[in-house]
Coordinates of C-alpha atoms in Angstrom, one line a residue:
Chain X
M30 CA -15.6 74.3 -23.7
D31 CA -13.7 77.5 -24.5
E32 CA -15.3 77.6 -27.9
F33 CA -18.8 77.3 -26.1
L34 CA -18.1 80.1 -23.8
Q35 CA -16.5 82.4 -26.6
G36 CA -19.8 81.7 -28.5
F37 CA -22.0 83.0 -25.9
I38 CA -19.6 86.1 -25.4
K39 CA -20.0 86.9 -29.0
A40 CA -23.6 86.1 -29.1
F41 CA -24.5 88.6 -26.2
E42 CA -22.5 91.2 -28.1
L43 CA -24.6 90.8 -31.0
I44 CA -27.7 91.4 -29.0
V45 CA -26.3 94.2 -26.7
T46 CA -24.9 96.1 -29.8
L47 CA -28.3 95.6 -31.6
D48 CA -26.3 93.8 -34.4
P49 CA -28.5 94.7 -37.6
E50 CA -28.6 91.4 -38.8
V51 CA -29.9 89.8 -35.6
M52 CA -32.7 92.6 -35.4
E53 CA -33.7 92.4 -39.0
I54 CA -34.1 88.5 -38.4
T55 CA -36.0 88.9 -35.1
G56 CA -38.3 91.7 -36.5
R57 CA -39.2 89.5 -39.4
T58 CA -39.8 86.3 -37.6
L59 CA -42.1 88.4 -35.1
A60 CA -43.9 90.1 -38.1
I61 CA -44.6 86.7 -39.8
A62 CA -45.5 84.8 -36.8
V63 CA -47.9 87.6 -35.5
S64 CA -49.6 87.9 -39.1
S65 CA -50.0 84.1 -39.4
C66 CA -51.7 84.4 -36.0
L67 CA -53.8 87.1 -36.9
V68 CA -54.9 85.3 -40.1
A69 CA -55.7 82.1 -38.0
T70 CA -57.5 84.1 -35.6
V71 CA -59.7 85.9 -38.0
I72 CA -60.8 82.4 -39.5
C73 CA -60.9 80.3 -36.4
L74 CA -62.9 82.5 -34.0
P75 CA -66.0 82.6 -36.0
L76 CA -65.4 79.2 -37.4
G77 CA -65.1 77.9 -33.7
S78 CA -68.1 79.6 -32.4
L79 CA -70.1 78.1 -35.3
I80 CA -69.0 74.5 -34.6
Q81 CA -69.7 75.2 -30.8
F82 CA -73.1 76.7 -31.2
K83 CA -74.5 74.8 -34.0
Q84 CA -75.6 71.1 -33.6
F85 CA -75.1 68.9 -36.7
P86 CA -74.3 65.3 -37.5
G87 CA -70.7 64.6 -37.1
K88 CA -69.7 67.3 -34.7
R89 CA -68.1 65.0 -32.4
I90 CA -65.9 63.4 -35.1
L91 CA -65.1 66.9 -36.7
I92 CA -63.8 68.1 -33.4
N93 CA -61.9 64.9 -32.9
L94 CA -60.4 65.3 -36.3
I95 CA -59.4 69.1 -35.6
Q96 CA -57.6 67.7 -32.3
T97 CA -55.8 65.2 -34.3
F98 CA -54.3 67.9 -36.6
Y99 CA -52.9 69.7 -33.5
S100 CA -49.7 67.9 -33.9
I101 CA -49.4 67.7 -37.6
P102 CA -45.8 67.9 -38.6
T103 CA -44.7 71.1 -39.8
V104 CA -42.7 69.6 -42.8
V105 CA -46.2 67.9 -43.8
V106 CA -47.8 71.4 -44.1
G107 CA -44.7 72.4 -45.8
L108 CA -45.1 69.6 -48.6
L109 CA -48.9 70.7 -48.8
V110 CA -48.0 74.2 -49.3
F111 CA -45.2 73.7 -51.8
I112 CA -47.7 71.3 -54.0
L113 CA -50.4 73.8 -53.9
F114 CA -48.3 76.9 -54.6
S115 CA -45.5 76.0 -56.7
R116 CA -45.7 77.8 -60.0
T117 CA -46.7 74.7 -61.6
G118 CA -49.2 73.9 -58.9
P119 CA -53.0 74.8 -58.7
F120 CA -52.3 78.3 -56.9
G121 CA -49.0 78.8 -58.9
I122 CA -50.4 81.8 -60.7
F123 CA -50.1 83.8 -57.4
N124 CA -46.2 83.4 -57.7
L125 CA -45.6 83.2 -53.9
M126 CA -43.1 80.6 -53.3
F127 CA -40.0 81.7 -51.4
T128 CA -41.9 84.8 -50.0
P129 CA -42.9 86.1 -46.5
T130 CA -46.6 86.0 -47.7
I131 CA -46.4 82.0 -48.2
M132 CA -44.6 81.5 -44.9
V133 CA -47.7 83.4 -43.3
I134 CA -50.2 81.1 -45.1
G135 CA -48.3 78.0 -44.2
Q136 CA -48.0 78.9 -40.5
A137 CA -51.7 80.0 -40.7
I138 CA -52.6 76.5 -41.8
L139 CA -50.3 74.8 -39.2
I140 CA -51.8 76.7 -36.3
S141 CA -55.4 76.7 -37.3
P142 CA -56.3 73.4 -35.7
I143 CA -54.9 74.4 -32.3
V144 CA -56.5 77.8 -32.3
L145 CA -59.9 76.5 -33.6
G146 CA -59.7 73.4 -31.2
L147 CA -58.8 75.3 -28.0
T148 CA -61.5 78.0 -29.1
I149 CA -63.9 75.3 -29.2
S150 CA -63.0 73.9 -25.8
A151 CA -63.0 77.6 -24.3
L152 CA -66.4 78.2 -25.6
N153 CA -67.4 74.7 -24.3
S154 CA -66.3 75.1 -20.8
V155 CA -68.3 78.4 -20.2
D156 CA -70.5 77.6 -17.3
R157 CA -73.9 76.2 -18.6
T158 CA -76.1 78.6 -16.2
I159 CA -74.6 81.7 -18.3
T160 CA -76.1 80.2 -21.5
D161 CA -79.3 79.5 -19.6
T162 CA -79.4 82.9 -18.0
A163 CA -78.9 84.5 -21.1
R164 CA -81.6 82.6 -22.9
S165 CA -84.1 83.2 -20.0
L166 CA -83.5 86.8 -20.3
G167 CA -84.5 86.7 -23.8
A168 CA -81.3 86.6 -25.8
S169 CA -81.4 85.4 -29.2
G170 CA -79.1 82.8 -30.4
W171 CA -76.4 85.4 -31.7
Q172 CA -76.7 87.3 -28.6
T173 CA -76.2 84.2 -26.4
A174 CA -73.1 83.4 -28.5
W175 CA -71.7 86.6 -28.0
V176 CA -72.4 86.6 -24.3
I177 CA -70.4 83.2 -23.9
T178 CA -67.6 84.3 -26.4
R179 CA -67.0 87.3 -24.1
E180 CA -67.0 85.0 -21.1
A181 CA -64.3 82.8 -22.6
R182 CA -62.1 85.6 -23.9
F183 CA -59.1 84.9 -21.7
A184 CA -59.1 81.1 -22.8
V185 CA -59.6 82.2 -26.4
T186 CA -56.6 84.5 -26.0
A187 CA -54.5 81.7 -24.7
A188 CA -55.3 79.5 -27.7
I189 CA -54.1 82.2 -29.9
I190 CA -51.0 82.7 -28.0
L191 CA -50.5 78.9 -28.0
G192 CA -50.9 79.1 -31.5
F193 CA -48.2 81.9 -32.0
G194 CA -45.7 79.9 -30.0
R195 CA -46.2 77.0 -32.5
A196 CA -45.8 79.4 -35.4
I197 CA -42.7 81.1 -34.2
S198 CA -40.9 78.1 -33.2
E199 CA -41.3 76.0 -36.3
V200 CA -38.7 75.4 -38.8
G201 CA -39.6 72.8 -41.2
L202 CA -42.3 74.8 -43.1
A203 CA -40.1 78.1 -43.0
L204 CA -37.1 76.3 -44.5
M205 CA -39.2 74.3 -47.4
V206 CA -41.4 77.1 -48.7
G207 CA -39.5 80.4 -47.3
G208 CA -36.1 79.2 -48.7
N209 CA -34.2 81.0 -46.0
I210 CA -33.3 84.0 -48.3
R211 CA -31.2 86.4 -46.7
G212 CA -32.8 89.5 -46.2
F213 CA -36.1 88.2 -47.3
T214 CA -37.4 85.2 -45.9
R215 CA -34.7 84.2 -43.3
V216 CA -36.2 83.9 -40.0
I217 CA -34.7 82.9 -36.5
T218 CA -35.3 79.1 -36.7
T219 CA -34.2 78.8 -40.2
A220 CA -31.1 81.1 -39.6
I221 CA -30.1 79.0 -36.5
S222 CA -30.4 75.8 -38.7
L223 CA -28.1 77.2 -41.5
E224 CA -25.7 78.7 -39.2
T225 CA -25.1 75.6 -37.0
S226 CA -25.0 73.2 -39.9
K227 CA -22.2 75.5 -41.1
G228 CA -20.5 75.4 -37.8
D229 CA -21.0 79.1 -37.0
V230 CA -22.3 79.1 -33.6
E231 CA -22.2 82.7 -32.5
L232 CA -25.2 83.9 -34.5
S233 CA -27.1 80.9 -33.8
I234 CA -26.6 81.4 -30.1
A235 CA -27.7 85.0 -30.3
L236 CA -30.9 84.2 -32.0
G237 CA -31.5 81.2 -30.0
V238 CA -31.5 83.4 -26.9
I239 CA -33.9 85.8 -28.4
L240 CA -36.3 83.1 -29.3
F241 CA -35.9 81.7 -25.7
F242 CA -36.9 85.2 -24.5
I243 CA -39.7 85.5 -26.7
A244 CA -40.9 82.2 -25.6
L245 CA -40.7 83.5 -22.1
V246 CA -42.8 86.4 -22.7
V247 CA -45.4 84.5 -24.3
N248 CA -45.4 82.2 -21.5
V249 CA -45.8 85.0 -18.9
I250 CA -48.7 86.3 -20.9
L251 CA -50.3 82.9 -21.1
N252 CA -50.0 82.2 -17.3
G253 CA -51.5 85.6 -16.5
L254 CA -54.2 85.0 -18.7
Q255 CA -54.9 81.4 -17.4
Q256 CA -55.1 82.7 -13.8
R257 CA -57.8 85.2 -14.7
K258 CA -60.5 82.8 -15.7
Chain F
M5 CA -78.0 86.5 -11.6
S6 CA -76.2 89.0 -13.5
L7 CA -73.2 88.6 -15.8
R8 CA -69.7 89.7 -14.9
P9 CA -68.8 93.0 -15.9
L10 CA -66.4 93.1 -18.7
K11 CA -62.8 93.5 -17.7
S12 CA -61.6 94.0 -21.0
G13 CA -58.8 96.6 -20.5
Q14 CA -55.9 94.1 -20.3
I15 CA -57.5 91.9 -22.9
A16 CA -57.7 95.0 -25.1
G17 CA -54.3 95.8 -24.5
T18 CA -53.1 92.5 -25.8
F19 CA -55.2 92.8 -28.9
I20 CA -53.9 96.3 -29.6
I21 CA -50.4 95.3 -29.5
I22 CA -51.0 92.3 -31.8
I23 CA -52.9 94.6 -34.3
T24 CA -50.2 97.1 -34.2
L25 CA -47.5 94.6 -35.0
A26 CA -49.8 93.2 -37.7
G27 CA -49.9 96.7 -39.1
L28 CA -46.3 97.0 -39.3
M29 CA -46.1 93.6 -40.6
A30 CA -48.5 94.5 -43.4
A31 CA -46.4 97.5 -44.2
M32 CA -43.3 95.3 -44.6
L33 CA -44.9 92.7 -46.5
G34 CA -46.3 95.2 -49.0
C35 CA -42.7 96.7 -49.3
A36 CA -41.5 93.2 -50.0
A37 CA -44.4 92.1 -52.3
E38 CA -43.5 91.5 -55.9
A39 CA -43.3 94.7 -57.8
P40 CA -44.8 94.3 -61.3
A41 CA -42.2 93.8 -64.0
P42 CA -41.5 96.9 -65.8
A43 CA -42.8 96.8 -69.6
P44 CA -40.1 95.5 -71.7
A45 CA -38.3 98.6 -72.8
V46 CA -37.3 99.4 -76.5
T47 CA -33.7 98.2 -76.7
T48 CA -31.3 101.2 -76.9
P49 CA -28.0 101.0 -78.6
A50 CA -26.4 102.4 -75.4
P51 CA -24.1 99.4 -73.9
E52 CA -24.8 100.3 -70.3
P53 CA -28.8 100.8 -70.0
T54 CA -29.4 103.4 -67.4
Y55 CA -32.4 102.7 -65.0
P56 CA -34.5 105.6 -63.6
V57 CA -34.0 106.0 -60.0
A58 CA -37.7 105.3 -58.9
T59 CA -38.2 102.1 -61.0
P60 CA -39.9 99.6 -58.6
K61 CA -37.6 96.9 -58.0
V62 CA -38.2 93.5 -59.5
R63 CA -37.6 90.3 -57.6
F64 CA -35.6 87.8 -59.4
K65 CA -35.0 84.4 -58.2
I66 CA -32.2 81.8 -58.6
A67 CA -31.5 78.4 -57.1
T68 CA -27.9 77.8 -56.4
T69 CA -25.9 74.9 -55.4
T70 CA -24.8 74.6 -52.0
S71 CA -21.0 74.6 -52.5
L72 CA -21.3 78.2 -54.0
Y73 CA -23.5 79.4 -51.1
D74 CA -21.6 77.9 -48.4
T75 CA -18.4 79.6 -49.5
G76 CA -20.0 82.8 -49.2
L77 CA -19.5 83.6 -52.9
W78 CA -23.1 84.9 -53.2
Y79 CA -23.0 87.1 -50.3
Y80 CA -19.8 88.7 -52.1
L81 CA -21.7 89.0 -55.4
E82 CA -25.4 89.4 -54.7
P83 CA -25.1 93.1 -53.5
L84 CA -23.0 94.1 -56.8
F85 CA -25.4 92.6 -59.1
E86 CA -28.5 94.2 -57.1
E87 CA -26.8 97.4 -57.3
K88 CA -26.0 97.2 -61.0
A89 CA -29.2 95.7 -62.3
K90 CA -31.4 97.5 -59.7
V91 CA -33.1 94.2 -58.9
E92 CA -33.8 92.3 -55.8
L93 CA -31.9 88.9 -56.2
D94 CA -33.4 86.2 -54.0
I95 CA -31.0 83.2 -53.6
V96 CA -32.4 79.8 -52.7
Y97 CA -29.7 77.2 -52.0
S98 CA -29.8 73.4 -52.6
G99 CA -28.1 70.7 -54.3
T100 CA -28.0 70.7 -58.0
G101 CA -30.9 68.0 -58.2
A102 CA -33.1 70.0 -56.2
A103 CA -32.1 73.3 -57.8
L104 CA -33.0 71.9 -61.2
N105 CA -36.5 70.8 -59.7
Q106 CA -37.0 74.5 -58.5
G107 CA -36.5 75.4 -62.0
R108 CA -38.7 72.9 -63.5
N109 CA -41.5 73.9 -60.9
G110 CA -41.0 77.4 -62.1
N111 CA -40.2 78.6 -58.7
V112 CA -37.0 80.2 -59.7
D113 CA -35.8 82.1 -63.0
A114 CA -32.2 80.8 -63.2
V115 CA -30.3 78.2 -61.8
I116 CA -26.6 77.7 -60.9
V117 CA -25.6 74.0 -61.0
H118 CA -22.8 71.6 -61.6
D119 CA -23.7 68.2 -62.8
P120 CA -23.1 67.2 -66.3
D121 CA -25.6 64.2 -66.5
Q122 CA -28.5 66.0 -64.8
E123 CA -27.7 69.2 -66.8
K124 CA -28.0 67.4 -69.9
K125 CA -31.2 66.1 -69.0
F126 CA -32.6 69.4 -67.7
V127 CA -31.5 70.9 -71.4
D128 CA -33.2 68.1 -73.2
E129 CA -36.4 68.5 -71.6
G130 CA -36.5 71.9 -72.8
F131 CA -35.9 73.9 -69.5
G132 CA -32.5 74.9 -69.3
I133 CA -31.3 77.5 -72.0
N134 CA -28.6 79.9 -72.4
R135 CA -25.8 78.0 -70.6
R136 CA -22.8 79.7 -69.6
A137 CA -19.9 78.3 -67.5
F138 CA -18.5 80.9 -65.2
A139 CA -16.3 79.1 -62.8
Y140 CA -14.6 75.9 -61.8
N141 CA -12.5 74.1 -59.4
F142 CA -11.6 70.6 -58.5
F143 CA -13.0 67.8 -56.2
M144 CA -10.8 66.7 -53.5
M145 CA -10.8 64.1 -50.8
A146 CA -10.4 65.0 -47.0
G147 CA -10.1 62.9 -44.2
P148 CA -8.6 62.3 -40.5
A149 CA -5.0 63.3 -40.4
A150 CA -4.4 59.7 -39.0
D151 CA -5.6 58.6 -42.4
P152 CA -6.4 55.1 -41.3
A153 CA -7.3 53.9 -44.9
G154 CA -4.0 55.1 -46.2
I155 CA -5.1 57.2 -49.2
K156 CA -2.8 60.0 -49.0
G157 CA -1.6 61.2 -52.4
L158 CA -3.4 58.4 -54.2
E159 CA -5.3 58.7 -57.5
P160 CA -9.0 59.2 -56.6
A161 CA -10.2 55.7 -58.1
D162 CA -7.5 54.1 -55.8
A163 CA -8.3 56.0 -52.9
F164 CA -12.0 55.0 -53.2
K165 CA -11.0 51.5 -53.4
K166 CA -8.9 51.5 -50.3
I167 CA -12.0 53.3 -48.4
A168 CA -14.7 51.0 -49.7
D169 CA -12.5 47.9 -48.7
G170 CA -11.4 49.3 -45.4
G171 CA -14.8 50.6 -44.4
R172 CA -16.5 47.2 -45.0
K173 CA -13.8 45.5 -42.6
D174 CA -13.3 48.1 -40.1
P175 CA -16.4 50.4 -40.0
N176 CA -15.6 52.0 -36.6
N177 CA -12.3 53.7 -38.0
I178 CA -12.9 53.9 -41.7
K179 CA -15.8 56.0 -42.8
F180 CA -17.2 58.0 -45.6
V181 CA -19.5 60.7 -45.6
S182 CA -21.3 61.3 -48.7
R183 CA -23.6 64.3 -49.6
G184 CA -26.4 61.9 -50.3
D185 CA -28.6 64.7 -51.9
S186 CA -28.5 64.3 -55.8
S187 CA -26.2 67.1 -55.8
G188 CA -23.6 67.8 -58.2
T189 CA -20.8 66.6 -55.8
H190 CA -22.9 63.4 -55.2
G191 CA -22.9 62.9 -58.8
A192 CA -19.2 63.2 -59.1
E193 CA -18.9 60.9 -56.3
Q194 CA -21.1 58.1 -58.1
R195 CA -18.9 58.7 -61.2
L196 CA -15.7 58.1 -59.0
W197 CA -17.1 55.0 -57.3
A198 CA -18.0 53.8 -60.9
N199 CA -14.4 54.6 -62.0
A200 CA -13.0 52.5 -59.2
G201 CA -15.2 49.7 -60.5
Y202 CA -18.0 49.6 -58.1
T203 CA -21.8 49.5 -58.8
Y204 CA -22.9 52.7 -56.7
A205 CA -26.4 51.3 -55.6
T206 CA -25.4 47.9 -54.5
D207 CA -21.7 47.8 -53.8
I208 CA -21.6 51.0 -52.0
Q209 CA -24.9 52.5 -50.7
K210 CA -26.3 49.4 -49.0
S211 CA -22.8 47.8 -48.1
G212 CA -22.5 48.9 -44.2
P213 CA -22.4 51.6 -41.8
W214 CA -19.1 52.7 -42.9
Y215 CA -21.0 54.7 -45.8
I216 CA -23.0 57.7 -44.3
E217 CA -25.6 59.7 -46.5
A218 CA -25.8 63.1 -45.0
G219 CA -28.5 64.4 -47.2
Q220 CA -27.0 68.0 -46.6
G221 CA -25.4 70.9 -48.4
M222 CA -21.5 71.0 -48.9
G223 CA -20.8 72.8 -45.7
P224 CA -22.8 70.9 -43.2
T225 CA -21.3 67.6 -45.0
L226 CA -17.9 68.7 -44.1
I227 CA -18.9 69.6 -40.4
M228 CA -20.4 66.2 -40.2
A229 CA -17.4 64.4 -41.5
N230 CA -15.2 66.3 -39.2
E231 CA -17.4 65.2 -36.3
Q232 CA -17.3 61.4 -37.4
N233 CA -13.6 61.5 -38.4
A234 CA -14.5 60.2 -41.7
Y235 CA -13.5 60.6 -45.3
V236 CA -15.3 63.1 -47.5
L237 CA -15.4 64.3 -51.3
C238 CA -15.6 67.9 -51.5
D239 CA -15.0 70.6 -53.9
G240 CA -11.8 72.6 -53.3
S241 CA -13.5 76.0 -52.8
T242 CA -15.7 74.9 -49.9
F243 CA -13.0 73.0 -48.3
T244 CA -10.6 76.0 -48.4
S245 CA -13.3 78.3 -47.0
Y246 CA -14.1 75.6 -44.1
R247 CA -10.5 74.6 -43.3
G248 CA -10.3 76.8 -40.2
K249 CA -13.3 74.9 -38.7
L250 CA -12.0 71.4 -39.5
A251 CA -9.5 68.8 -38.0
L252 CA -9.8 67.2 -41.3
V253 CA -6.9 67.4 -43.7
L254 CA -6.6 67.4 -47.5
L255 CA -5.3 63.9 -48.6
V256 CA -6.1 63.7 -52.3
N257 CA -5.9 66.7 -54.4
K258 CA -5.3 65.7 -58.2
P259 CA -6.7 68.1 -60.9
S260 CA -7.8 66.1 -63.7
E261 CA -10.7 65.4 -66.1
A262 CA -12.1 63.1 -63.4
T263 CA -12.2 65.6 -60.6
L264 CA -13.0 68.8 -62.7
N265 CA -16.0 70.7 -61.4
I266 CA -17.6 73.4 -63.6
Y267 CA -20.4 75.7 -62.5
N268 CA -22.9 76.5 -65.1
A269 CA -25.7 79.2 -65.2
Y270 CA -28.8 78.3 -67.2
A271 CA -31.9 80.5 -67.7
I272 CA -35.2 78.7 -67.5
D273 CA -37.1 78.7 -70.9
P274 CA -40.1 80.9 -70.7
A275 CA -41.5 78.7 -73.6
K276 CA -41.5 75.9 -70.8
V277 CA -42.3 78.2 -67.7
K278 CA -44.4 81.3 -68.7
T279 CA -43.7 83.2 -65.7
V280 CA -39.8 83.2 -66.0
K281 CA -38.2 86.7 -66.0
I282 CA -36.0 85.9 -68.9
K283 CA -34.7 89.6 -69.3
Q284 CA -33.1 89.4 -65.6
A285 CA -32.0 85.9 -66.0
N286 CA -30.1 86.7 -69.2
D287 CA -28.7 90.0 -67.8
F288 CA -27.6 87.9 -64.6
I289 CA -25.7 85.4 -66.7
N290 CA -24.2 87.8 -69.0
W291 CA -22.9 89.7 -65.8
L292 CA -21.4 86.4 -64.5
I293 CA -19.2 86.3 -67.5
S294 CA -18.3 89.8 -67.9
P295 CA -14.6 90.5 -67.7
E296 CA -15.2 92.5 -64.3
V297 CA -17.1 89.8 -62.6
Q298 CA -14.8 87.1 -63.8
R299 CA -11.9 89.1 -62.3
L300 CA -13.9 89.4 -58.9
I301 CA -14.6 85.6 -58.9
G302 CA -10.9 85.1 -59.3
Q303 CA -10.1 87.5 -56.4
Y304 CA -12.6 86.0 -54.0
G305 CA -11.1 84.7 -50.7
V306 CA -7.5 86.0 -51.4
K307 CA -7.9 88.2 -48.5
E308 CA -9.8 85.9 -46.2
F309 CA -8.2 82.4 -46.8
G310 CA -4.9 83.4 -48.4
G311 CA -5.8 82.3 -51.8
P312 CA -8.6 82.5 -54.5
L313 CA -11.4 79.9 -54.0
F314 CA -12.5 79.6 -57.4
N315 CA -11.0 79.8 -60.9
P316 CA -12.9 82.1 -63.1
I317 CA -13.8 80.1 -66.3
N318 CA -12.0 82.6 -68.5
D319 CA -8.4 82.1 -66.6
G320 CA -7.0 80.0 -69.2
G321 CA -6.5 77.0 -66.9
C322 CA -9.5 75.0 -68.0
T323 CA -8.2 73.0 -70.8
Y324 CA -9.7 69.6 -70.4
P325 CA -12.1 67.9 -72.9
A326 CA -15.1 68.8 -70.8
C327 CA -14.2 72.4 -70.5
P328 CA -16.4 74.8 -72.7
D329 CA -15.2 76.4 -75.8
L330 CA -14.4 79.7 -74.4
A331 CA -14.7 81.9 -77.4
E332 CA -18.4 80.7 -77.6
N333 CA -19.0 80.6 -73.8
M334 CA -18.0 84.2 -73.4
I335 CA -20.4 85.7 -75.9
P336 CA -23.1 87.4 -74.2
I337 CA -26.7 86.2 -74.7
K338 CA -28.8 88.5 -76.9

């Protein structure tokens, strides 16, 4: 129990004194998660609109498939990215293994199903009468799509934030393709994993507290958004 | 019916924050992105090549065995090499088996490993070149202070027999935690089981709950053995650096050919993997065997742990048949 308490005291010291290692790891974690989120958003928003507003055979099955991938294990994505981007793999020439870039790519793949699926749901839940009104006022297909997307903006943002939450909290992928290189690819979750397995809990606790705090902020924003629609 | 007016202030704010962060991030990644390797310079006769200050830093990757990583040796050496060679040294840690595979897959430029059998295969396949041994230690056995199997002071083979027999009869009190990750230490453990007269895959691996395969690095495996009150085979350096965190005690400490543990560095042959940064790999290996770094390795841990953790290869103590020919080993790679 004493050790437990000591751990917490030291952890708070690390946070309050803005320990350079803690700050550096936190900054990198945020940077990587935010960029993967951005990549996923840029790809999934237009794609989601396309799937929602176009009619095509197999649409239902496609959406089911996307939803299945919500819970794809992070290590499976890690394996996929490893096979693709190892220097002997098909994309090996880019030489990206064990870099922050590959972590962004992996996390973007990981969270894309969530962002895509929830974007489609968000667009789908916009009141039917809005579509009809826009149509009857003479809006073209693209203009109607824009109006609906604008209506669904809070729900879409919530989808993105959920994706962010998954990206920042995953560890398997970051460890497998990032390599947990100190000062380069070490993020909060991989640092906690390493330090705890080595029996050093202070840094782990400090980073855990920070991650928890980030999750709290994300949730507050999410709640705020969900109440607005 | 008219559409609701845009209430986009807040949402726009959120996006602005995200985009700003992304911008910062892009800048960070930009700095971190791999700088192009400088064109191979004409070799100068100067023994200490000087580097222009503005040379973009090359990222150079090595895969190292966990026992070296967990002792903190790389934390100690990394900045010194980075300063000297003006490169960014990226260190990935895993067991010897996984480290060699990172070399085969071309994900690293050099490997630091310690498993004679796997290393021989790696060299035979044509991946490993320019081997230099740079440090050694001995495997030891630790266990609970009560020593339920009674191995204290025994020869490793006898100790292994007692643990295996005792573990089968009384798996609640006598346990053994294995690395179980194809690491050099795992390889040494399998050789010791063979020395003790067991067939590893049938007599040990599947013989009951007493034999626990951790699948983790040396440090985490020690922590696990400590939690389980189990016996464990460990390199002496990692044990010394973890001693303060453990209730386990050292029970078998017999330096011999059978427990000798040599750490070797290899460059990956660029003929096999085109992308290998062979110049940096060779510079790094030469740096490890340089008298200055050999001295630093011998001093590492003296202050913190009361004694050196590793024996530098040139300390004159490595006199077993498996030890490298020093005269040959200490010649820098050209």
